CSV table of C-alpha atoms in Angstrom, one decimal:
chain,number,residue,atom,x,y,z
W,195,MET,CA,-1.7,24.2,-30.8
W,196,PRO,CA,1.3,22.5,-32.2
W,197,ASN,CA,1.3,19.1,-33.7
W,198,THR,CA,3.3,17.8,-30.7
W,199,LEU,CA,3.2,19.3,-27.3
W,200,ILE,CA,5.6,18.1,-24.4
W,201,GLU,CA,5.9,19.5,-21.1
W,202,CYS,CA,9.2,19.8,-19.4
W,203,VAL,CA,9.7,20.8,-15.7
W,204,PRO,CA,13.3,21.5,-14.9
W,205,ASN,CA,14.3,21.9,-11.1
W,206,PHE,CA,17.3,24.2,-10.3
W,207,SER,CA,19.3,24.4,-7.2
W,208,GLU,CA,18.3,28.1,-6.6
W,209,GLY,CA,15.6,29.6,-4.8
W,210,ARG,CA,16.9,32.8,-3.4
W,211,ASP,CA,18.7,34.8,-6.1
W,212,SER,CA,15.9,36.0,-8.5
W,213,ALA,CA,18.4,37.4,-10.9
W,214,LYS,CA,19.9,34.0,-11.4
W,215,VAL,CA,16.8,32.4,-12.0
W,216,ASP,CA,15.6,35.3,-14.4
W,217,ALA,CA,18.7,34.3,-16.4
W,218,ILE,CA,18.1,30.6,-16.5
W,219,VAL,CA,14.6,31.3,-17.7
W,220,GLU,CA,15.8,33.9,-20.3
W,221,ALA,CA,18.2,31.1,-21.8
W,222,MET,CA,15.2,28.8,-22.2
W,223,LYS,CA,12.9,31.1,-24.0
W,224,LEU,CA,13.1,29.9,-27.6
W,225,PRO,CA,10.5,30.0,-30.3
W,226,GLY,CA,8.0,27.2,-29.8
W,227,VAL,CA,8.6,27.0,-26.2
W,228,TYR,CA,6.1,28.6,-23.6
W,229,VAL,CA,7.0,29.4,-19.9
W,230,LEU,CA,3.9,28.3,-18.1
W,231,ASP,CA,4.9,28.8,-14.4
W,232,ARG,CA,7.7,29.8,-12.2
W,233,GLU,CA,8.1,28.8,-8.5
W,234,MET,CA,10.9,29.9,-6.1
W,235,ASP,CA,11.3,28.6,-2.7
W,236,ALA,CA,13.8,30.0,-0.4
W,237,ASP,CA,13.8,27.4,2.3
W,238,HIS,CA,14.3,24.7,-0.2
W,239,ASN,CA,16.7,26.9,-2.0
W,240,ARG,CA,15.1,25.6,-5.3
W,241,SER,CA,13.2,26.7,-8.3
W,242,VAL,CA,10.7,24.8,-10.6
W,243,ILE,CA,10.1,26.1,-14.0
W,244,THR,CA,7.3,24.7,-16.0
W,245,LEU,CA,7.8,24.8,-19.7
W,246,ALA,CA,5.6,23.5,-22.7
W,247,GLY,CA,6.6,23.4,-26.3
W,248,GLU,CA,7.2,21.3,-29.5
W,249,ARG,CA,9.8,18.4,-29.4
W,250,GLU,CA,12.9,20.1,-31.0
W,251,ALA,CA,12.3,23.4,-29.4
W,252,ILE,CA,11.7,22.2,-25.8
W,253,GLN,CA,14.8,19.8,-25.9
W,254,GLU,CA,17.2,22.7,-26.8
W,255,ALA,CA,15.6,24.8,-24.3
W,256,ALA,CA,16.1,22.2,-21.6
W,257,ILE,CA,19.8,21.8,-22.7
W,258,ARG,CA,20.4,25.7,-22.7
W,259,GLY,CA,18.7,25.8,-19.2
W,260,VAL,CA,21.3,23.4,-17.6
W,261,GLY,CA,24.2,25.3,-19.2
W,262,LYS,CA,23.1,28.3,-17.9
W,263,ALA,CA,22.6,26.8,-14.3
W,264,ALA,CA,26.1,25.3,-14.6
W,265,GLU,CA,27.3,28.8,-15.2
W,266,LEU,CA,25.6,30.6,-12.4
W,267,ILE,CA,25.2,28.0,-9.4
W,268,ASP,CA,28.0,26.6,-7.4
W,269,LEU,CA,26.9,23.6,-5.4
W,270,ASN,CA,29.7,23.9,-3.0
W,271,GLN,CA,28.1,27.2,-1.7
W,272,HIS,CA,24.5,25.9,-1.9
W,273,GLN,CA,22.4,25.0,1.2
W,274,GLY,CA,18.6,24.3,1.3
W,275,ALA,CA,16.1,21.9,2.8
W,276,HIS,CA,15.7,20.0,-0.5
W,277,PRO,CA,18.0,17.3,-1.4
W,278,ARG,CA,20.1,18.1,-4.7
W,279,LEU,CA,22.7,16.6,-6.9
W,280,GLY,CA,23.2,19.2,-9.6
W,281,ALA,CA,22.8,22.9,-10.3
W,282,ALA,CA,20.2,21.7,-12.7
W,283,ASP,CA,19.0,19.0,-10.7
W,284,VAL,CA,16.2,17.3,-12.5
W,285,VAL,CA,14.9,17.6,-16.0
W,286,PRO,CA,11.9,15.5,-16.6
W,287,PHE,CA,9.8,15.4,-20.2
W,288,ILE,CA,6.2,14.6,-20.0
W,289,PRO,CA,3.9,13.8,-22.9
W,290,ILE,CA,1.0,16.1,-23.4
W,291,GLU,CA,-0.1,15.9,-27.0
W,292,GLY,CA,0.8,14.0,-30.1
W,293,VAL,CA,3.7,12.1,-28.5
W,294,THR,CA,4.0,9.1,-26.3
W,295,LEU,CA,6.0,8.3,-23.0
W,296,GLU,CA,8.4,6.3,-25.4
W,297,ASP,CA,9.0,9.5,-27.4
W,298,CYS,CA,9.9,11.4,-24.3
W,299,VAL,CA,12.2,8.6,-23.3
W,300,ALA,CA,14.1,9.1,-26.7
W,301,MET,CA,14.1,13.0,-26.0
W,302,ALA,CA,15.7,12.5,-22.4
W,303,ARG,CA,18.6,10.5,-23.8
W,304,HIS,CA,19.1,12.9,-26.5
W,305,VAL,CA,19.2,15.8,-24.0
W,306,GLY,CA,21.4,13.8,-21.7
W,307,ALA,CA,23.9,13.3,-24.3
W,308,GLU,CA,24.0,16.8,-25.2
W,309,ILE,CA,24.3,18.2,-21.8
W,310,TRP,CA,27.6,16.0,-21.4
W,311,LYS,CA,28.8,17.0,-24.8
W,312,ARG,CA,28.3,20.8,-24.5
W,313,TYR,CA,28.9,21.2,-20.6
W,314,GLN,CA,30.7,18.5,-19.3
W,315,VAL,CA,27.9,17.8,-16.7
W,316,PRO,CA,27.4,14.2,-16.3
W,317,VAL,CA,23.9,12.9,-16.6
W,318,TYR,CA,21.8,10.1,-14.9
W,319,LEU,CA,18.5,8.8,-16.7
W,320,TYR,CA,15.7,8.1,-14.3
W,321,GLU,CA,11.8,7.0,-14.3
W,322,ALA,CA,10.7,5.5,-17.7
W,323,ALA,CA,14.2,6.6,-19.3
W,324,ALA,CA,16.1,4.7,-16.9
W,325,ALA,CA,18.7,2.1,-18.3
W,326,THR,CA,18.4,-0.1,-15.1
W,327,PRO,CA,15.6,-0.7,-12.5
W,328,GLU,CA,17.6,0.7,-9.7
W,329,ARG,CA,17.6,4.0,-11.3
W,330,GLN,CA,13.9,4.4,-11.9
W,331,ASN,CA,13.3,6.2,-8.6
W,332,LEU,CA,15.1,9.5,-8.3
W,333,GLU,CA,15.8,8.9,-4.7
W,334,ASN,CA,18.1,6.1,-5.4
W,335,ILE,CA,20.2,8.2,-7.9
W,336,ARG,CA,20.3,11.2,-5.5
W,337,ARG,CA,21.1,9.3,-2.4
W,338,GLY,CA,24.1,11.1,-0.6
W,339,GLN,CA,23.6,14.1,-2.6
W,340,PHE,CA,26.2,16.3,-4.3
W,341,GLU,CA,29.0,16.0,-1.6
W,342,GLY,CA,28.4,12.1,-1.1
W,343,ILE,CA,28.3,11.2,-4.8
W,344,ARG,CA,31.3,13.5,-5.6
W,345,ASP,CA,33.3,11.6,-2.9
W,346,GLU,CA,32.4,7.9,-4.1
W,347,ILE,CA,31.9,8.4,-7.9
W,348,ALA,CA,35.2,7.4,-8.9
W,349,THR,CA,35.4,4.1,-6.9
W,350,ASN,CA,31.7,3.0,-6.8
W,351,PRO,CA,30.6,1.6,-10.2
W,352,ALA,CA,26.9,1.9,-9.1
W,353,ARG,CA,27.4,5.6,-9.2
W,354,LYS,CA,28.7,5.9,-12.8
W,355,PRO,CA,26.6,8.1,-14.8
W,356,ASP,CA,24.8,7.2,-17.9
W,357,PHE,CA,26.4,10.0,-19.9
W,358,GLY,CA,29.9,11.3,-19.0
W,359,GLU,CA,33.0,10.3,-17.2
W,360,ALA,CA,33.0,9.1,-13.4
W,361,ARG,CA,33.3,12.4,-12.0
W,362,LEU,CA,30.9,15.2,-11.1
W,363,HIS,CA,31.2,18.7,-12.5
W,364,ALA,CA,33.3,20.8,-10.0
W,365,THR,CA,30.3,23.2,-9.2
W,366,ALA,CA,27.2,22.0,-11.0
W,367,GLY,CA,27.4,18.4,-9.9
W,368,ALA,CA,25.3,16.2,-12.2
W,369,THR,CA,21.8,16.4,-13.8
W,370,VAL,CA,19.1,13.7,-13.6
W,371,VAL,CA,17.0,13.6,-17.0
W,372,GLY,CA,14.2,11.5,-17.5
W,373,ALA,CA,10.7,10.9,-18.8
W,374,ARG,CA,7.5,10.3,-16.7
W,375,LYS,CA,3.6,10.8,-16.6
W,376,PHE,CA,2.5,14.0,-15.1
W,377,LEU,CA,3.3,14.6,-11.5
W,378,ILE,CA,1.7,16.8,-8.9
W,379,ALA,CA,4.1,18.5,-6.4
W,380,TYR,CA,1.9,18.9,-3.4
W,381,ASN,CA,2.8,20.1,0.1
W,382,ILE,CA,0.9,20.3,3.4
W,383,TYR,CA,1.8,22.6,6.3
W,384,LEU,CA,1.2,21.4,9.8
W,385,ASN,CA,0.3,23.7,12.7
W,386,SER,CA,3.6,22.7,14.5
W,387,PRO,CA,7.3,23.4,14.0
W,388,ASP,CA,8.1,19.8,15.0
W,389,VAL,CA,9.6,18.6,11.8
W,390,SER,CA,9.9,14.9,13.3
W,391,ILE,CA,6.2,14.9,13.0
W,392,ALA,CA,6.1,15.6,9.3
W,393,LYS,CA,9.0,13.2,8.8
W,394,SER,CA,6.8,10.3,10.5
W,395,ILE,CA,3.7,11.3,8.5
W,396,ALA,CA,5.7,11.2,5.2
W,397,LYS,CA,6.9,7.8,6.1
W,398,THR,CA,3.5,6.5,6.7
W,399,VAL,CA,1.9,7.9,3.4
W,400,ARG,CA,4.8,7.2,0.9
W,401,PHE,CA,4.5,4.0,-1.1
W,402,SER,CA,8.3,3.0,-0.6
W,403,SER,CA,7.5,2.7,3.1
W,404,GLY,CA,4.3,0.7,2.7
W,405,GLY,CA,1.9,3.6,2.3
W,406,MET,CA,-0.2,4.8,-0.5
W,407,PRO,CA,0.8,4.0,-4.3
W,408,PHE,CA,2.1,6.6,-6.5
W,409,VAL,CA,3.1,8.9,-3.4
W,410,LYS,CA,6.6,10.0,-2.6
W,411,ALA,CA,6.9,12.1,0.6
W,412,SER,CA,9.5,13.6,2.9
W,413,GLY,CA,9.3,15.9,5.9
W,414,PHE,CA,11.0,19.4,6.1
W,415,LEU,CA,10.8,22.6,8.2
W,416,VAL,CA,9.6,25.3,5.9
W,417,ARG,CA,8.7,28.9,7.0
W,418,GLY,CA,9.0,27.7,10.6
W,419,LEU,CA,6.4,25.2,10.1
W,420,ALA,CA,6.6,21.2,9.6
W,421,GLN,CA,5.9,20.4,6.0
W,422,VAL,CA,4.9,17.1,4.4
W,423,SER,CA,6.3,17.3,1.1
W,424,MET,CA,5.0,15.1,-1.6
W,425,ASN,CA,5.1,14.1,-5.3
W,426,LEU,CA,1.9,12.3,-6.6
W,427,THR,CA,3.1,10.3,-9.7
W,428,ASP,CA,-0.5,9.2,-10.8
W,429,PHE,CA,-3.3,11.3,-9.4
W,430,GLU,CA,-5.9,9.2,-11.4
W,431,GLN,CA,-4.8,6.2,-9.2
W,432,THR,CA,-4.2,7.8,-5.9
W,433,PRO,CA,-6.2,11.2,-6.1
W,434,LEU,CA,-5.2,14.5,-4.3
W,435,HIS,CA,-8.2,14.4,-1.8
W,436,ARG,CA,-7.3,10.7,-0.5
W,437,VAL,CA,-3.7,12.0,0.1
W,438,PHE,CA,-4.9,15.1,2.0
W,439,GLU,CA,-7.2,12.9,4.0
W,440,ALA,CA,-4.4,10.5,4.9
W,441,VAL,CA,-2.2,13.3,6.0
W,442,LYS,CA,-4.8,14.8,8.1
W,443,ARG,CA,-5.7,11.5,9.6
W,444,GLU,CA,-2.0,11.0,10.7
W,445,ALA,CA,-1.4,14.3,11.9
W,446,GLU,CA,-4.4,13.9,14.4
W,447,ARG,CA,-2.6,11.0,15.9
W,448,TYR,CA,0.2,13.5,16.9
W,449,GLY,CA,-2.2,16.2,18.1
W,450,VAL,CA,-1.6,18.4,15.1
W,451,LEU,CA,-3.7,19.5,12.0
W,452,PRO,CA,-3.1,20.6,8.5
W,453,ILE,CA,-3.4,24.4,8.2
W,454,SER,CA,-2.7,24.9,4.4
W,455,SER,CA,-1.5,23.1,1.4
W,456,GLU,CA,0.4,24.5,-1.7
W,457,ILE,CA,0.8,23.3,-5.4
W,458,ILE,CA,4.4,23.8,-6.7
W,459,GLY,CA,4.2,24.0,-10.5
W,460,LEU,CA,0.8,23.4,-12.4
W,461,ILE,CA,-1.9,20.7,-11.8
W,462,PRO,CA,-4.4,19.1,-14.2
W,463,LYS,CA,-7.8,20.5,-14.1
W,464,ARG,CA,-9.1,16.9,-13.6
W,465,ALA,CA,-7.3,16.6,-10.3
W,466,ILE,CA,-9.0,19.7,-8.8
W,467,GLU,CA,-12.4,18.5,-10.1
W,468,GLN,CA,-11.9,15.1,-8.3
W,469,ALA,CA,-11.1,16.9,-5.1
W,470,ALA,CA,-14.1,19.2,-5.5
W,471,GLU,CA,-16.4,16.2,-5.9
W,472,TRP,CA,-15.1,14.4,-2.9
W,473,PHE,CA,-15.2,17.3,-0.5
W,474,LEU,CA,-18.7,18.6,-1.6
W,475,GLN,CA,-20.1,15.2,-2.1
W,476,ILE,CA,-22.0,16.3,-5.4
W,477,GLU,CA,-24.2,13.1,-6.4
W,478,ASN,CA,-24.4,14.0,-9.9
W,479,PHE,CA,-20.9,15.5,-10.6
W,480,ASN,CA,-19.2,15.1,-13.9
W,481,SER,CA,-16.9,17.6,-15.6
W,482,ALA,CA,-19.5,18.7,-17.9
W,483,LEU,CA,-21.4,20.5,-15.1
W,484,ILE,CA,-18.6,23.0,-15.0
W,485,LEU,CA,-19.5,26.0,-17.0
W,486,GLU,CA,-16.1,26.8,-18.4
W,487,ASN,CA,-15.8,23.0,-19.6
W,488,ARG,CA,-19.0,23.1,-21.3
W,489,LEU,CA,-18.4,26.4,-23.1
W,490,ALA,CA,-15.0,25.0,-24.2
W,491,ALA,CA,-16.5,21.9,-25.7
W,492,VAL,CA,-19.4,23.8,-27.4
W,493,VAL,CA,-18.4,27.5,-28.1
W,494,GLY,CA,-14.7,27.8,-27.2
W,495,GLY,CA,-11.7,27.7,-29.5
W,496,LYS,CA,-12.1,26.1,-32.7
W,497,ALA,CA,-15.6,25.0,-31.9
W,498,ALA,CA,-16.9,28.6,-31.9
W,499,ALA,CA,-17.2,28.2,-35.8
W,500,GLY,CA,-19.5,25.2,-35.6
W,501,GLY,CA,-20.0,23.5,-32.3
W,502,LEU,CA,-18.3,20.0,-31.8
W,503,ARG,CA,-18.2,19.5,-35.3
W,504,ALA,CA,-15.5,22.0,-35.9
W,505,GLY,CA,-13.1,19.9,-33.8
W,506,VAL,CA,-13.2,16.9,-36.1
W,507,GLU,CA,-14.2,18.7,-39.5
W,508,PRO,CA,-10.6,19.4,-40.5
W,509,PHE,CA,-9.5,15.8,-40.2
W,510,ILE,CA,-12.6,14.5,-42.0
W,511,ASP,CA,-12.0,16.9,-44.9
W,512,GLN,CA,-8.4,15.8,-45.2
W,513,LEU,CA,-9.7,12.2,-45.5
W,514,ALA,CA,-12.0,13.4,-48.3
W,515,ALA,CA,-9.3,15.1,-50.2
W,516,PRO,CA,-7.9,13.4,-53.3
W,517,THR,CA,-4.4,12.5,-51.7
W,518,ALA,CA,-3.1,9.3,-50.4
W,519,VAL,CA,-2.6,10.6,-46.9
W,520,PRO,CA,-4.3,10.6,-44.5
W,521,GLY,CA,-5.9,7.3,-45.4
W,522,GLY,CA,-7.5,4.3,-44.0
W,523,GLY,CA,-4.7,3.7,-41.5
W,524,SER,CA,-5.0,7.0,-39.9
W,525,ALA,CA,-8.8,6.7,-39.9
W,526,ALA,CA,-8.6,3.3,-38.0
W,527,ALA,CA,-6.1,4.9,-35.4
W,528,ALA,CA,-8.8,7.8,-35.0
W,529,SER,CA,-11.6,5.2,-34.7
W,530,GLY,CA,-9.5,3.5,-31.9
W,531,ALA,CA,-8.8,6.7,-30.1
W,532,MET,CA,-12.5,7.7,-30.1
W,533,ALA,CA,-13.3,4.2,-28.7
W,534,ALA,CA,-10.8,4.6,-26.0
W,535,GLY,CA,-12.2,8.1,-25.2
W,536,LEU,CA,-15.7,7.1,-24.9
W,537,ALA,CA,-14.9,4.0,-22.8
W,538,GLY,CA,-12.8,6.4,-20.6
W,539,MET,CA,-15.8,8.8,-20.2
W,540,VAL,CA,-18.0,5.9,-19.1
W,541,ALA,CA,-15.4,4.7,-16.5
W,542,GLY,CA,-15.0,8.2,-15.3
W,543,MET,CA,-18.7,8.8,-14.8
W,544,SER,CA,-18.7,5.8,-12.5
W,545,HIS,CA,-15.5,6.3,-10.9
W,546,GLY,CA,-15.7,7.9,-7.3
W,547,LYS,CA,-19.4,7.4,-7.1
W,548,LYS,CA,-20.9,5.8,-3.9
W,549,ALA,CA,-22.8,3.2,-6.0
W,550,TYR,CA,-19.8,1.7,-7.6
W,551,ALA,CA,-17.4,2.0,-4.7
W,552,GLN,CA,-16.7,-1.8,-4.8
W,553,TYR,CA,-15.3,-1.5,-8.3
W,554,GLU,CA,-13.1,1.6,-7.6
W,555,SER,CA,-9.7,-0.1,-8.0
W,556,GLN,CA,-11.0,-1.7,-11.2
W,557,LEU,CA,-12.4,1.6,-12.6
W,558,SER,CA,-9.1,3.5,-11.7
W,559,GLU,CA,-7.0,0.9,-13.5
W,560,ALA,CA,-9.2,1.2,-16.7
W,561,LEU,CA,-9.1,4.8,-16.5
W,562,ALA,CA,-5.1,4.7,-16.4
W,563,ARG,CA,-4.8,2.3,-19.1
W,564,LEU,CA,-7.7,4.0,-21.5
W,565,GLY,CA,-5.8,7.2,-21.2
W,566,VAL,CA,-2.4,5.6,-22.3
W,567,LEU,CA,-4.1,3.9,-25.2
W,568,ARG,CA,-6.0,6.9,-26.2
W,569,GLU,CA,-2.7,8.8,-26.5
W,570,GLU,CA,-0.9,6.2,-28.3
W,571,LEU,CA,-3.8,5.8,-30.8
W,572,LYS,CA,-3.9,9.5,-31.3
W,573,SER,CA,-0.1,9.5,-32.0
W,574,ALA,CA,-0.7,6.7,-34.7
W,575,ILE,CA,-3.0,8.9,-36.7
W,576,ASP,CA,0.2,10.8,-37.7
W,577,ALA,CA,2.6,7.9,-37.6
W,578,ASP,CA,0.6,5.9,-40.1
W,579,ALA,CA,0.6,9.0,-42.6
W,580,GLU,CA,4.4,9.3,-42.0
W,581,ALA,CA,5.0,5.7,-42.6
W,582,TYR,CA,3.2,5.9,-46.0
W,583,SER,CA,5.1,9.0,-47.0
W,584,ALA,CA,8.4,7.2,-46.0
W,585,MET,CA,7.4,4.1,-48.3
W,586,VAL,CA,6.8,6.4,-51.1
W,587,LYS,CA,10.2,7.9,-50.8
W,588,ALA,CA,11.9,4.5,-50.4
W,589,TYR,CA,10.4,3.3,-53.7
W,590,LYS,CA,11.9,6.3,-55.3
W,591,ALA,CA,15.2,6.3,-53.8
W,592,ALA,CA,15.3,2.5,-54.6
W,593,LYS,CA,15.5,3.3,-58.4
W,594,GLY,CA,18.9,2.6,-59.6
W,595,SER,CA,20.3,1.8,-56.1
W,596,ALA,CA,22.0,-1.4,-55.1
W,597,ASP,CA,20.5,-0.8,-51.7
W,598,GLY,CA,16.9,-0.5,-53.1
W,599,PRO,CA,15.4,-3.9,-52.0
W,600,HIS,CA,16.6,-3.3,-48.4
W,601,LEU,CA,15.2,0.2,-48.3
W,602,ILE,CA,11.7,-0.8,-49.6
W,603,ALA,CA,11.6,-3.8,-47.2
W,604,SER,CA,12.4,-1.5,-44.3
W,605,ALA,CA,9.8,1.0,-45.4
W,606,LEU,CA,7.0,-1.5,-45.8
W,607,GLU,CA,8.0,-3.2,-42.5
W,608,GLN,CA,7.3,0.1,-40.7
W,609,ALA,CA,4.2,0.7,-42.8
W,610,ALA,CA,2.9,-2.8,-41.4
W,611,ALA,CA,4.0,-2.3,-37.8
W,612,VAL,CA,2.1,0.9,-37.3
W,613,PRO,CA,-1.4,-0.4,-38.3
W,614,LEU,CA,-0.3,-3.5,-36.4
W,615,GLY,CA,0.1,-1.8,-33.3
W,616,VAL,CA,-3.2,0.1,-33.9
W,617,ALA,CA,-5.0,-3.1,-34.2
W,618,GLU,CA,-3.6,-4.5,-31.0
W,619,ARG,CA,-4.4,-1.4,-29.1
W,620,ALA,CA,-7.9,-1.2,-30.3
W,621,ALA,CA,-8.3,-4.7,-29.4
W,622,GLU,CA,-7.2,-3.9,-25.7
W,623,VAL,CA,-9.6,-0.9,-25.9
W,624,ALA,CA,-12.6,-3.4,-26.8
W,625,ARG,CA,-11.5,-5.7,-24.0
W,626,ILE,CA,-11.7,-3.0,-21.4
W,627,ALA,CA,-14.8,-1.6,-22.7
W,628,ALA,CA,-16.6,-5.0,-22.6
W,629,GLY,CA,-15.5,-5.5,-19.1
W,630,LEU,CA,-16.8,-2.1,-17.9
W,631,THR,CA,-20.3,-3.1,-18.8
W,632,ALA,CA,-20.9,-4.8,-15.6
W,633,ILE,CA,-19.3,-2.2,-13.3
W,634,THR,CA,-20.6,1.0,-14.8
W,635,ASN,CA,-23.9,3.0,-15.0
W,636,PRO,CA,-26.3,0.9,-17.1
W,637,ASN,CA,-27.8,3.9,-18.4
W,638,MET,CA,-24.2,4.4,-20.5
W,639,LYS,CA,-24.4,0.8,-22.0
W,640,SER,CA,-25.0,2.5,-25.4
W,641,ASP,CA,-21.8,4.4,-25.1
W,642,LEU,CA,-19.8,1.3,-24.4
W,643,THR,CA,-21.5,-0.4,-27.4
W,644,THR,CA,-20.4,2.5,-29.5
W,645,ALA,CA,-16.9,2.3,-28.1
W,646,ILE,CA,-16.7,-1.5,-28.9
W,647,ALA,CA,-18.1,-0.9,-32.5
W,648,LEU,CA,-15.4,1.8,-33.0
W,649,ALA,CA,-12.8,-0.3,-31.7
W,650,LYS,CA,-13.8,-3.3,-34.1
W,651,ALA,CA,-13.9,-0.8,-36.9
W,652,ALA,CA,-10.2,0.3,-35.9
W,653,MET,CA,-9.1,-3.3,-35.8
W,654,SER,CA,-10.6,-4.4,-39.2
W,655,GLY,CA,-9.3,-1.3,-40.9
W,656,ALA,CA,-5.8,-1.8,-39.4
W,657,ILE,CA,-5.6,-5.3,-40.1
W,658,ALA,CA,-6.4,-4.6,-43.8
W,659,ASN,CA,-3.6,-2.2,-43.8
W,660,VAL,CA,-1.1,-4.7,-42.3
W,661,GLU,CA,-2.0,-7.4,-44.8
W,662,ILE,CA,-1.6,-5.2,-47.9
W,663,ASN,CA,1.9,-4.3,-46.9
W,664,LEU,CA,2.8,-7.8,-45.9
W,665,GLU,CA,1.8,-8.9,-49.4
W,666,ALA,CA,4.2,-6.4,-50.9
W,667,MET,CA,7.1,-7.4,-48.7
W,668,LYS,CA,9.8,-9.4,-50.2
W,669,PRO,CA,12.1,-9.8,-47.1
W,670,ASP,CA,15.8,-9.5,-47.9
W,671,SER,CA,17.0,-10.9,-44.6
W,672,ALA,CA,16.2,-13.5,-41.9
W,673,LYS,CA,15.2,-10.7,-39.7
W,674,GLY,CA,12.7,-9.4,-42.3
W,675,GLU,CA,11.3,-13.1,-42.7
W,676,ALA,CA,10.9,-13.4,-39.0
W,677,PHE,CA,8.9,-10.3,-38.9
W,678,VAL,CA,6.5,-11.4,-41.7
W,679,VAL,CA,6.0,-14.5,-40.0
W,680,GLN,CA,5.3,-13.1,-36.5
W,681,ALA,CA,3.1,-10.3,-37.9
W,682,ARG,CA,0.9,-12.9,-39.6
W,683,SER,CA,0.6,-14.8,-36.5
W,684,ARG,CA,-0.6,-11.8,-34.7
W,685,VAL,CA,-2.9,-10.8,-37.4
W,686,ALA,CA,-4.5,-14.3,-37.1
W,687,ALA,CA,-5.1,-13.8,-33.4
W,688,LEU,CA,-6.6,-10.4,-33.9
W,689,LYS,CA,-8.9,-11.8,-36.6
W,690,GLY,CA,-10.2,-14.2,-34.2
W,691,GLU,CA,-11.0,-11.2,-31.6
W,692,VAL,CA,-12.7,-9.4,-34.3
W,693,ALA,CA,-15.0,-12.4,-35.0
W,694,ASP,CA,-15.5,-12.8,-31.1
W,695,LEU,CA,-16.7,-9.0,-31.0
């Protein structure tokens, strides 16, 4: 697996001409990019392509895909059930491995700027990449679609794109680029052609109308049947099975029933596991009961050479090597990530169980936050090593340079900022783990004790790295001095938490 792995799921306004979709997909095939899935829908007249790859490669693939779509698709001739603004309508980036949501925001902004520069297609930013709160929701940006926005973009300041001039591309419209968490595109078909029923159900279940959190929904007529079309933006908080049950319950009020459902693109295995656990009511269910999961953990992939040990042995050997990196900062980040993983496992084992139903919302919140913290701490393993390497380069570059003191001060500031972030995230992991003690299976108390101990070790190690870099700093500006003062204050607070733990 590459050091960084990002998913990109571009949506194109073409679902009927396979030759055009073939050409768009071909344009996105670059070294380091993998085409995981391709969906075409003639009724929606839309295709969804799922890509995964490394940071630089997947950015370029997305840009080229937008360019090819602009060349082949004319929105003036386009008709379909799904709302659309551009030939390449939506291009989201999703962090998978070794990157954070903030990294994907930076990628979205780079891609947006390049799309305008190369193809003169204006770009709007949405979700986490949005420049204003009003543009976080895609539906706010796309309201009025291609024709409506084309007519008012020049006179309405609210329609001004984030990249490009206040005009749509004559045939390709505009593209919406963003960064978000994993999204499940999920559609449920009803045994009725009455699309008004689907629209009513969608209004009831979607969050913007007072329905379920993390659910976006619309009603369409597809293949002669009413379809409730949904995007689930956080399946850990609002699981797939709950959404299905809500739609089924609402449908019964109108005398109809769901007859099938479909996934557009890909879905995390955990979401299917949750649904299986719910509908089968398996009392002792956990993901380790699934044969393939157990095989993957014990004998699959790298582990085939040595069980679970094989997964961590390369990193441990790197720590033992007589080189400066990876060092204590990376080890502290790894310790914090393991703490978050352990605590998440404990929360997940009680989540959805009848005995802990009263704590469902707290467990969901803990799971969601621990997942974010785990990914951020994993990213910090490399970030700490990179900060140290940058510091070494700064010292070398500073020799004989008038800008030397500034180069060193900037590098030291970054070398202190990374472990400071690790310490604060590890402290949050420890607080969450401690809070789980009273609301999870008491038989797993030892796992939480281990998680807290690992988090404490991460905090102590990271704080030591912060302090050694602060001691070396000789701030060359008021901003640098302010950083040192603020960092020392944050370290003092963290030391108090370590003592409490």
